[in-house]
Tab-separated table of C-alpha atoms and ligand atoms in Angstrom:
chain	number	residue	atom	x	y	z
A	119	MET	CA	-0.185	-14.360	11.714
A	120	LYS	CA	-1.092	-10.798	10.811
A	121	LYS	CA	-3.483	-10.371	7.921
A	122	PRO	CA	-1.751	-8.164	5.337
A	123	ARG	CA	-3.549	-4.890	4.664
A	124	LYS	CA	-5.409	-5.112	1.396
A	125	SER	CA	-4.280	-3.050	-1.529
A	126	GLU	CA	-6.241	-1.489	-4.355
A	127	ASP	CA	-3.369	-2.715	-6.519
A	128	ALA	CA	-3.958	-6.416	-5.882
A	129	ALA	CA	-3.322	-8.323	-9.085
A	130	GLU	CA	-6.347	-8.180	-11.280
A	131	PRO	CA	-9.039	-9.751	-9.120
A	132	GLY	CA	-12.064	-11.421	-10.642
A	133	LEU	CA	-15.608	-10.374	-10.095
A	134	PHE	CA	-16.470	-10.546	-6.382
A	135	GLY	CA	-12.924	-11.419	-5.473
A	136	ALA	CA	-12.435	-14.539	-7.598
A	137	ALA	CA	-9.127	-14.612	-9.439
A	138	LEU	CA	-9.262	-14.035	-13.168
A	139	PRO	CA	-7.302	-16.294	-15.482
A	140	ALA	CA	-3.758	-15.050	-15.981
A	141	ARG	CA	-3.184	-12.542	-18.785
A	142	PRO	CA	-1.441	-14.166	-21.744
A	143	ALA	CA	2.319	-13.506	-21.607
A	144	GLY	CA	3.201	-10.197	-23.187
A	145	ALA	CA	-0.398	-9.090	-23.622
A	146	ALA	CA	-1.079	-5.487	-22.709
A	147	PRO	CA	-4.329	-4.242	-21.220
A	148	GLY	CA	-5.664	-2.967	-24.514
A	149	GLU	CA	-5.288	-6.270	-26.329
A	150	ASN	CA	-8.223	-8.154	-24.866
A	151	PRO	CA	-11.323	-6.014	-25.228
A	152	LYS	CA	-13.584	-8.723	-23.779
A	153	ARG	CA	-11.836	-8.706	-20.468
A	154	PRO	CA	-12.584	-5.892	-18.003
A	155	LEU	CA	-9.710	-3.574	-17.221
A	156	ALA	CA	-8.657	-3.803	-13.565
A	157	PHE	CA	-9.029	-0.285	-12.217
A	158	SER	CA	-8.920	1.680	-8.965
A	159	TYR	CA	-8.681	5.218	-7.678
A	160	SER	CA	-4.902	4.779	-7.204
A	161	LYS	CA	-4.583	3.885	-10.880
A	162	LEU	CA	-6.645	6.864	-11.941
A	163	SER	CA	-4.587	9.317	-9.923
A	164	LEU	CA	-1.259	7.804	-10.964
A	165	TYR	CA	-2.183	7.893	-14.652
A	166	GLU	CA	-3.298	11.496	-14.317
A	167	GLU	CA	-0.020	12.349	-12.623
A	168	CYS	CA	2.107	10.815	-15.380
A	169	PRO	CA	1.012	8.084	-17.815
A	170	LEU	CA	4.583	6.836	-18.181
A	171	LYS	CA	4.884	6.423	-14.418
A	172	TYR	CA	1.667	4.398	-14.597
A	173	LYS	CA	3.233	2.218	-17.276
A	174	PHE	CA	6.407	1.616	-15.257
A	175	LYS	CA	4.348	0.580	-12.268
A	176	TYR	CA	1.349	-1.284	-13.639
A	177	ILE	CA	2.375	-2.522	-17.078
A	178	ASP	CA	6.115	-3.105	-16.690
A	179	LYS	CA	5.515	-4.037	-13.028
A	180	ILE	CA	8.673	-2.338	-11.774
A	181	LYS	CA	8.367	-2.064	-8.024
A	182	GLU	CA	8.570	1.311	-6.337
A	183	GLU	CA	10.761	1.910	-3.292
A	184	PRO	CA	8.944	1.366	0.009
A	185	LYS	CA	7.529	4.642	1.312
A	186	TYR	CA	7.787	5.374	5.016
A	187	TYR	CA	4.544	7.375	4.997
A	188	PHE	CA	2.628	4.365	3.649
A	189	ALA	CA	4.208	2.122	6.307
A	190	PHE	CA	3.214	4.614	8.997
A	191	GLY	CA	-0.334	4.967	7.649
A	192	ASN	CA	-0.716	1.188	7.402
A	193	SER	CA	0.237	0.667	11.058
A	194	ILE	CA	-2.232	3.346	12.180
A	195	HIS	CA	-4.968	1.811	10.000
A	196	HIS	CA	-4.160	-1.616	11.402
A	197	ALA	CA	-4.489	-0.385	14.992
A	198	LEU	CA	-7.818	1.343	14.274
A	199	GLU	CA	-9.119	-1.764	12.560
A	200	PHE	CA	-8.144	-3.766	15.647
A	201	LEU	CA	-9.988	-1.263	17.877
A	202	TYR	CA	-13.312	-1.659	16.086
A	203	ALA	CA	-13.076	-5.344	15.131
A	204	VAL	CA	-15.065	-6.669	18.077
A	205	LYS	CA	-18.283	-8.606	17.730
A	206	ALA	CA	-19.831	-6.697	20.611
A	207	PRO	CA	-18.664	-4.136	23.215
A	208	PRO	CA	-16.523	-3.744	25.257
A	209	PHE	CA	-13.928	-2.319	22.907
A	210	PRO	CA	-10.221	-2.886	23.595
A	211	GLY	CA	-8.541	-0.539	26.068
A	212	VAL	CA	-6.012	2.092	25.070
A	213	ASP	CA	-3.067	-0.137	26.045
A	214	GLU	CA	-4.330	-2.906	23.766
A	215	LEU	CA	-4.743	-0.391	20.963
A	216	LEU	CA	-1.146	0.784	21.376
A	217	GLU	CA	0.014	-2.821	21.548
A	218	ALA	CA	-1.659	-3.536	18.192
A	219	PHE	CA	0.228	-0.582	16.682
A	220	LYS	CA	3.550	-1.712	18.233
A	221	LYS	CA	3.128	-5.243	16.917
A	222	ASP	CA	2.407	-4.097	13.388
A	223	TRP	CA	5.223	-1.542	13.491
A	224	GLY	CA	7.691	-4.199	14.628
A	225	LEU	CA	7.001	-6.486	11.665
A	226	LYS	CA	9.410	-4.613	9.383
A	227	SER	CA	12.800	-3.018	9.857
A	228	TYR	CA	13.119	0.730	9.380
A	229	LEU	CA	14.698	0.120	5.953
A	230	GLU	CA	11.870	-2.192	4.886
A	231	LYS	CA	9.439	0.512	5.915
A	232	GLY	CA	11.258	3.002	3.687
A	233	TYR	CA	13.079	5.117	6.295
A	234	LYS	CA	16.625	6.200	5.572
A	235	ASP	CA	17.677	6.346	9.199
A	236	PRO	CA	16.451	4.677	12.402
A	237	GLY	CA	16.059	8.008	14.233
A	238	ARG	CA	13.328	9.184	11.877
A	239	ALA	CA	11.549	5.825	12.207
A	240	GLU	CA	11.732	6.101	16.001
A	241	ASP	CA	10.237	9.617	15.833
A	242	ASP	CA	7.320	8.338	13.770
A	243	TYR	CA	6.829	5.398	16.115
A	244	ARG	CA	6.416	7.804	19.055
A	245	LYS	CA	4.222	10.067	16.949
A	246	GLY	CA	1.992	7.072	16.105
A	247	LEU	CA	1.571	6.121	19.768
A	248	GLU	CA	0.695	9.697	20.683
A	249	MET	CA	-1.735	9.962	17.783
A	250	LEU	CA	-3.576	6.802	18.843
A	251	ARG	CA	-3.660	7.867	22.506
A	252	ASN	CA	-5.283	11.150	21.441
A	253	TYR	CA	-7.716	9.333	19.184
A	254	TYR	CA	-8.723	7.004	21.997
A	255	ARG	CA	-9.109	9.827	24.520
A	256	HIS	CA	-11.188	11.856	22.058
A	257	HIS	CA	-13.628	9.025	21.287
A	258	ASP	CA	-13.566	7.134	24.582
A	259	GLY	CA	-17.101	6.168	25.637
A	260	ARG	CA	-18.464	6.918	22.149
A	261	PHE	CA	-17.113	3.940	20.193
A	262	ARG	CA	-19.798	2.359	18.001
A	263	LEU	CA	-19.774	-0.986	16.238
A	264	PRO	CA	-19.241	-0.341	12.545
A	265	PHE	CA	-21.113	-2.164	9.834
A	266	LEU	CA	-17.917	-3.062	7.955
A	267	LEU	CA	-14.179	-2.567	8.369
A	268	GLU	CA	-11.574	-2.541	5.592
A	269	TYR	CA	-14.326	-3.464	3.180
A	270	SER	CA	-12.833	-4.513	-0.134
A	271	THR	CA	-14.919	-5.112	-3.206
A	272	ASP	CA	-14.532	-5.399	-6.976
A	273	VAL	CA	-17.393	-4.273	-9.172
A	274	GLU	CA	-17.630	-4.662	-12.929
A	275	VAL	CA	-18.997	-1.591	-14.689
A	276	ASP	CA	-18.559	-0.135	-18.188
A	277	GLY	CA	-15.824	-2.627	-19.065
A	278	LEU	CA	-13.854	-1.898	-15.895
A	279	LEU	CA	-13.334	-4.069	-12.853
A	280	VAL	CA	-13.074	-1.438	-10.158
A	281	ARG	CA	-11.620	-2.177	-6.768
A	282	ILE	CA	-12.292	-0.041	-3.705
A	283	ILE	CA	-11.254	-0.547	-0.097
A	284	ALA	CA	-13.280	1.410	2.443
A	285	ASP	CA	-11.693	1.850	5.878
A	286	LYS	CA	-14.977	1.900	7.797
A	287	ILE	CA	-18.667	1.803	6.873
A	288	GLU	CA	-21.476	2.719	9.268
A	289	TYR	CA	-25.044	1.571	8.630
A	290	LEU	CA	-27.654	4.290	9.131
A	291	GLY	CA	-30.772	2.191	8.412
A	292	LYS	CA	-33.103	1.949	5.389
A	293	GLY	CA	-30.217	1.052	3.106
A	294	GLU	CA	-28.205	4.208	3.872
A	295	ILE	CA	-24.524	4.108	4.783
A	296	ALA	CA	-21.791	6.518	5.882
A	297	LEU	CA	-18.255	5.916	4.787
A	298	VAL	CA	-15.036	6.836	6.613
A	299	ASP	CA	-11.589	7.114	5.048
A	300	TYR	CA	-8.683	7.622	7.481
A	301	LYS	CA	-5.876	9.974	6.489
A	302	THR	CA	-2.573	10.099	8.327
A	303	GLY	CA	-0.426	12.426	6.189
A	304	LYS	CA	-0.453	16.198	6.047
A	305	ASP	CA	-3.671	18.047	6.773
A	306	VAL	CA	-4.271	19.431	3.299
A	307	LYS	CA	-7.460	20.324	1.515
A	308	ARG	CA	-8.597	17.180	-0.271
A	309	GLN	CA	-10.788	16.938	-3.297
A	310	PRO	CA	-13.668	14.452	-2.935
A	311	ASP	CA	-12.594	12.469	-6.040
A	312	GLN	CA	-11.729	9.339	-4.086
A	313	LEU	CA	-15.084	9.544	-2.312
A	314	HIS	CA	-16.818	9.858	-5.680
A	315	MET	CA	-15.249	6.550	-6.637
A	316	TYR	CA	-16.520	5.001	-3.372
A	317	GLN	CA	-20.018	6.346	-3.998
A	318	LYS	CA	-20.183	5.075	-7.564
A	319	ILE	CA	-18.934	1.598	-6.679
A	320	CYS	CA	-20.707	1.091	-3.330
A	321	GLU	CA	-24.077	1.942	-4.870
A	322	LEU	CA	-23.522	-0.596	-7.647
A	323	ASP	CA	-22.188	-3.318	-5.349
A	324	PRO	CA	-24.702	-6.189	-4.862
A	325	ARG	CA	-22.598	-7.645	-2.045
A	326	LEU	CA	-23.225	-4.611	0.164
A	327	ARG	CA	-26.996	-5.128	-0.085
A	328	GLU	CA	-26.534	-8.788	0.852
A	329	ARG	CA	-24.345	-7.804	3.805
A	330	VAL	CA	-27.034	-5.393	5.058
A	331	HIS	CA	-29.489	-8.270	4.978
A	332	SER	CA	-27.177	-10.730	6.711
A	333	VAL	CA	-26.105	-8.272	9.466
A	334	TYR	CA	-29.312	-6.265	10.072
A	335	GLY	CA	-31.971	-8.533	8.557
A	336	GLU	CA	-33.211	-5.672	6.335
A	337	GLU	CA	-34.246	-6.302	2.733
A	338	VAL	CA	-33.260	-3.158	0.857
A	339	PRO	CA	-33.509	-2.581	-2.895
A	340	GLY	CA	-30.025	-1.095	-2.910
A	341	VAL	CA	-27.479	0.676	-0.775
A	342	ARG	CA	-27.250	4.442	-0.886
A	343	ILE	CA	-24.437	6.642	0.396
A	344	LYS	CA	-25.685	9.262	2.827
A	345	GLN	CA	-22.399	10.759	3.885
A	346	MET	CA	-18.660	10.303	3.360
A	347	LEU	CA	-15.810	11.695	5.344
A	348	TYR	CA	-12.069	11.977	5.443
A	349	TYR	CA	-10.943	11.534	9.034
A	350	HIS	CA	-7.548	13.140	9.617
A	351	VAL	CA	-6.162	11.083	12.516
A	352	PRO	CA	-3.240	13.370	13.502
A	353	THR	CA	-5.549	16.362	14.107
A	354	LEU	CA	-8.806	14.458	14.813
A	355	LYS	CA	-10.480	16.629	12.179
A	356	GLU	CA	-13.368	15.330	10.116
A	357	TYR	CA	-13.956	16.556	6.575
A	358	THR	CA	-17.498	15.603	5.748
A	359	PHE	CA	-19.038	15.393	2.279
A	360	ASP	CA	-22.702	14.771	1.579
A	361	ARG	CA	-23.696	12.331	-1.121
A	362	ALA	CA	-22.567	13.803	-4.429
A	363	GLU	CA	-25.219	14.774	-6.972
A	364	ASP	CA	-25.709	12.267	-9.793
A	365	ALA	CA	-24.502	14.895	-12.278
A	366	GLU	CA	-21.261	15.310	-10.330
A	367	ILE	CA	-20.698	11.541	-10.320
A	368	ALA	CA	-21.434	11.456	-14.062
A	369	VAL	CA	-18.700	14.046	-14.711
A	370	PHE	CA	-16.258	12.100	-12.516
A	371	TRP	CA	-17.137	8.876	-14.305
A	372	GLU	CA	-16.531	10.443	-17.716
A	373	ARG	CA	-13.051	11.274	-16.438
A	374	VAL	CA	-12.518	7.664	-15.321
A	375	LEU	CA	-13.686	6.296	-18.676
A	376	GLY	CA	-11.463	8.767	-20.505
A	377	VAL	CA	-8.394	7.541	-18.621
A	378	ALA	CA	-9.406	3.902	-19.103
A	379	GLU	CA	-9.745	4.524	-22.828
A	380	LYS	CA	-6.219	5.912	-22.998
A	381	ILE	CA	-4.856	2.938	-21.041
A	382	ARG	CA	-6.592	0.558	-23.438
A	383	GLY	CA	-5.115	2.543	-26.306
A	384	LEU	CA	-1.635	2.066	-24.751
A	385	LYS	CA	-1.144	5.817	-24.473
A	386	TYR	CA	1.642	6.381	-21.986
A	387	ASP	CA	3.080	9.721	-23.015
A	388	PRO	CA	5.049	11.184	-20.116
A	389	THR	CA	4.009	14.433	-18.472
A	390	PRO	CA	7.244	15.472	-16.787
A	391	GLY	CA	7.115	18.249	-14.228
A	392	GLU	CA	9.068	19.373	-11.229
A	393	ARG	CA	6.651	18.000	-8.654
A	394	GLN	CA	5.766	14.606	-10.125
A	395	CYS	CA	9.326	13.812	-11.253
A	396	LEU	CA	10.821	14.793	-7.908
A	397	TRP	CA	8.881	12.056	-6.109
A	398	CYS	CA	9.081	9.513	-8.936
A	399	ASP	CA	10.982	6.281	-8.288
A	400	TYR	CA	11.506	5.736	-12.001
A	401	LYS	CA	13.612	8.782	-12.765
A	402	GLN	CA	16.718	6.642	-13.243
A	403	LEU	CA	14.903	4.771	-16.012
A	404	CYS	CA	13.109	7.700	-17.512
A	405	PRO	CA	14.604	9.720	-20.362
A	406	HIS	CA	11.986	12.426	-19.773
A	407	TYR	CA	12.895	13.060	-16.134
A	408	TYR	CA	12.374	16.732	-15.440
A	409	GLY	CA	15.790	18.308	-14.974
A	410	GLY	CA	17.531	15.037	-15.780
A	411	ARG	CA	19.324	13.940	-18.911
A	412	ALA	CA	18.558	11.037	-21.191
A	413	ARG	CA	20.999	8.306	-20.436
A	414	GLY	CA	22.647	7.069	-23.605
A	415	ALA	CA	21.808	3.407	-23.849
A	416	ALA	CA	24.956	2.668	-25.804
A	417	ALA	CA	27.203	4.340	-23.249
A	418	ALA	CA	25.450	2.519	-20.449
A	419	GLN	CA	25.999	-0.828	-22.121
A	420	ALA	CA	29.544	-0.423	-23.497
A	421	PRO	CA	31.818	-2.982	-21.770
A	422	ILE	CA	34.679	-1.357	-19.871
A	423	PRO	CA	37.532	-3.434	-18.381
A	424	ALA	CA	37.578	-3.523	-14.575
A	425	ASP	CA	41.046	-1.936	-14.168
A	426	ALA	CA	40.064	0.896	-16.522
A	427	VAL	CA	37.055	1.572	-14.322
A	428	GLU	CA	39.283	1.668	-11.227
A	429	GLU	CA	41.624	4.163	-12.813
A	430	LEU	CA	38.782	6.318	-14.112
A	431	VAL	CA	37.047	6.358	-10.724
A	432	ASP	CA	40.247	7.564	-9.036
A	433	ARG	CA	40.857	10.152	-11.719
A	434	TYR	CA	37.262	11.347	-11.423
A	435	GLY	CA	37.588	11.603	-7.655
A	436	HIS	CA	40.841	13.549	-7.938
A	437	LEU	CA	39.390	15.994	-10.480
A	438	ARG	CA	36.266	16.481	-8.365
A	439	GLU	CA	38.394	17.290	-5.332
A	440	LYS	CA	40.379	19.834	-7.336
A	441	MET	CA	37.210	21.282	-8.788
A	442	ASP	CA	35.578	21.611	-5.346
A	443	GLU	CA	38.691	23.364	-4.060
A	444	LEU	CA	38.763	25.753	-7.021
A	445	ASN	CA	35.017	26.403	-6.788
A	446	ALA	CA	35.393	27.313	-3.121
A	447	GLN	CA	38.195	29.740	-3.995
A	448	ILE	CA	36.153	31.226	-6.868
A	449	GLU	CA	33.162	31.789	-4.561
A	450	GLU	CA	35.356	33.428	-1.951
A	451	VAL	CA	36.985	35.812	-4.461
A	452	LYS	CA	33.619	36.518	-6.087
A	453	ALA	CA	32.087	37.490	-2.722
A	454	LYS	CA	35.003	39.857	-2.026
A	455	ILE	CA	34.673	41.513	-5.464
A	456	VAL	CA	30.908	42.009	-4.974
A	457	SER	CA	31.363	43.463	-1.534
A	458	LEU	CA	34.214	45.805	-2.537
A	459	SER	CA	32.466	46.955	-5.720
A	460	GLU	CA	29.579	48.370	-3.625
A	461	GLY	CA	26.788	48.003	-6.192
A	462	ALA	CA	28.900	48.850	-9.277
A	463	ALA	CA	27.902	47.109	-12.524
A	464	ALA	CA	31.497	46.519	-13.627
A	465	ALA	CA	34.993	46.058	-12.235
A	466	ALA	CA	38.365	45.712	-13.918
A	467	GLY	CA	41.808	44.301	-13.212
A	468	LYS	CA	44.946	44.655	-15.325
A	469	LYS	CA	44.187	41.679	-17.569
A	470	TYR	CA	40.456	40.967	-17.075
A	471	ALA	CA	37.225	42.938	-16.885
A	472	LEU	CA	33.976	41.919	-15.196
A	473	GLU	CA	30.329	42.765	-15.703
A	474	ILE	CA	28.390	42.359	-12.453
A	475	ARG	CA	24.682	41.492	-12.582
A	476	ARG	CA	22.544	41.248	-9.468
A	477	SER	CA	19.348	39.194	-9.344
A	478	GLU	CA	16.945	37.742	-6.829
A	479	LYS	CA	16.871	34.071	-6.017
A	480	TRP	CA	13.948	32.304	-4.348
A	481	GLU	CA	14.031	28.933	-2.729
A	482	PHE	CA	11.318	26.745	-1.210
A	483	ARG	CA	12.745	24.468	1.409
A	484	ASP	CA	9.548	22.653	2.415
A	485	ARG	CA	8.063	21.365	-0.849
A	486	GLU	CA	5.188	19.540	0.844
A	487	ALA	CA	4.128	22.698	2.643
A	488	VAL	CA	4.099	24.580	-0.672
A	489	ILE	CA	2.034	21.807	-2.284
A	490	GLY	CA	-0.319	22.079	0.727
A	491	VAL	CA	-0.822	25.817	0.085
A	492	LEU	CA	-1.452	25.196	-3.626
A	493	ASN	CA	-4.039	22.569	-2.717
A	494	GLU	CA	-5.706	24.781	-0.166
A	495	PHE	CA	-6.336	27.496	-2.754
A	496	ASP	CA	-7.159	25.152	-5.614
A	497	LEU	CA	-3.960	26.133	-7.421
A	498	TYR	CA	-2.860	22.511	-7.450
A	499	GLN	CA	-3.820	21.735	-11.051
A	500	LYS	CA	-2.108	24.891	-12.156
A	501	ALA	CA	0.981	23.965	-10.175
A	502	LEU	CA	1.284	20.469	-11.634
A	503	GLY	CA	2.957	21.889	-14.692
A	504	LEU	CA	4.692	24.715	-12.907
A	505	THR	CA	8.361	25.235	-12.458
A	506	LEU	CA	9.916	26.851	-9.433
A	507	LYS	CA	10.122	30.057	-11.459
A	508	ASN	CA	6.380	29.994	-12.126
A	509	ILE	CA	5.504	29.358	-8.484
A	510	VAL	CA	7.528	32.497	-7.718
A	511	THR	CA	5.454	34.302	-10.372
A	512	LEU	CA	2.273	33.136	-8.574
A	513	MET	CA	3.397	35.081	-5.504
A	514	ASP	CA	3.146	38.326	-7.474
A	515	ASP	CA	0.078	37.446	-9.488
A	516	PRO	CA	-2.851	39.706	-8.431
A	517	ALA	CA	-5.262	37.029	-9.743
A	518	VAL	CA	-4.074	34.657	-6.987
A	519	PRO	CA	-5.867	35.257	-3.658
A	520	ALA	CA	-3.821	37.394	-1.268
A	521	PRO	CA	-3.830	34.743	1.544
A	522	ALA	CA	-2.399	32.176	-0.921
A	523	ARG	CA	0.372	34.563	-1.961
A	524	GLU	CA	1.078	35.357	1.666
A	525	LYS	CA	1.303	31.655	2.601
A	526	LEU	CA	3.585	30.895	-0.341
A	527	ARG	CA	5.839	33.772	0.702
A	528	ARG	CA	6.070	32.317	4.184
A	529	HIS	CA	7.647	29.184	2.698
A	530	ALA	CA	9.941	31.087	0.359
A	531	GLU	CA	13.407	32.345	1.094
A	532	LYS	CA	14.831	35.175	-0.948
A	533	SER	CA	18.513	35.816	-1.475
A	534	HIS	CA	20.544	37.715	-4.027
A	535	VAL	CA	22.815	36.125	-6.543
A	536	PHE	CA	25.534	37.829	-8.511
A	537	ASP	CA	26.467	36.761	-11.950
A	538	LEU	CA	29.933	37.837	-13.066
A	539	SER	CA	30.785	37.627	-16.740
A	540	LEU	CA	34.441	37.679	-17.447
A	541	ARG	CA	36.237	39.189	-20.418
A	542	LYS	CA	39.960	39.104	-21.111
A	543	LYS	CA	41.388	42.532	-21.855
A	544	GLN	CA	43.190	43.046	-25.180
B	1326	LIG	S1	10.481	10.812	-14.105
B	1326	LIG	FE1	8.797	12.237	-14.526
B	1326	LIG	S2	8.292	11.946	-16.687
B	1326	LIG	FE2	9.497	10.179	-16.043
B	1326	LIG	S3	7.965	8.643	-15.401
B	1326	LIG	FE3	8.552	9.760	-13.574
B	1326	LIG	S4	7.044	11.396	-13.405
B	1326	LIG	FE4	6.918	10.621	-15.508
């Protein structure tokens, strides 16, 4: 049977993988100061995105919808793990590699993987095969036995029990290692934060030192990161980072401890925003959903007889149909007025008068591409709290680099909207 891919979110592991005793029922993380807080990079980034989202996921334990991009990434990771998991060369052939991907892909239906339609899942399946073929071709003849694959460890430090999972670790000798993290999503500029977490934890991990001894027979005082890289499988690009300076790690660690402190203090204030709320699975539960409305708990719970619901549903449907029909007619008449008025600011009939205002409207169809541009130019943090209107403002901001503005414009579509305000004549 296939070994499930490990998750940084595994339920509160004990030191060196042993299970900790179960948390007393109802106890929150801040209530037992003697017990280390289970932590990971995923937790850090989710809390920083929105503390309330963190609470829904990790404290209330409400499951998120399956995400197709995670399912896709997991199958690619699984195939690459299979490729390198030999005791000694030869490595599997390309057909065996593709077979490993197919097998893993076939374990779940497209719905279980998080796809809405089978066509999209089929497209990704073909994309995955192509990606792995390219990977194999690119590295064929240069495969090297890694030191460790899918290395998972839990290290206790500063009151935290931090879990990391490293995709691949190479041993460079004299206690030095290089760490590889595969990425399968969009090719965006990535900050080295996740790698900082790897560096901090790997260098504190006594198990790694023991593994060096058992595999290579070397007694080393400790393990030191020499290099870390994000390997973007779809483009075969490597983004290499040298070992971070101690001062840089210290700043990162202050950030981690700051977040951990807030979690212990049960601080889960929401930080709603267009981007984070759009992709949030908890918006139906969340009264702070950006652009949404608080759902009245009383209204949601009031008992309504079944036949009344039937009648109301039909009435609602009928009214919606009428409204859609009227809206279509209004839009048609409005367009004719605008076109016949030829830029005039007002128009009048016998009974009504209109004021006509013209304004620009921008739309971004490909949100991910826009987020990619913001990342590329380090505007991401700024954008976290930005509305669509403010992203449009960025495009005209001389303080934003010209290439960033140009790229944003490429993803933007401008149209004109006309606002008609109606007045009844006396
Ligand atoms: S909907 Fe928005 S504010 Fe609410 S939990 Fe999700 S991200 Fe946070």
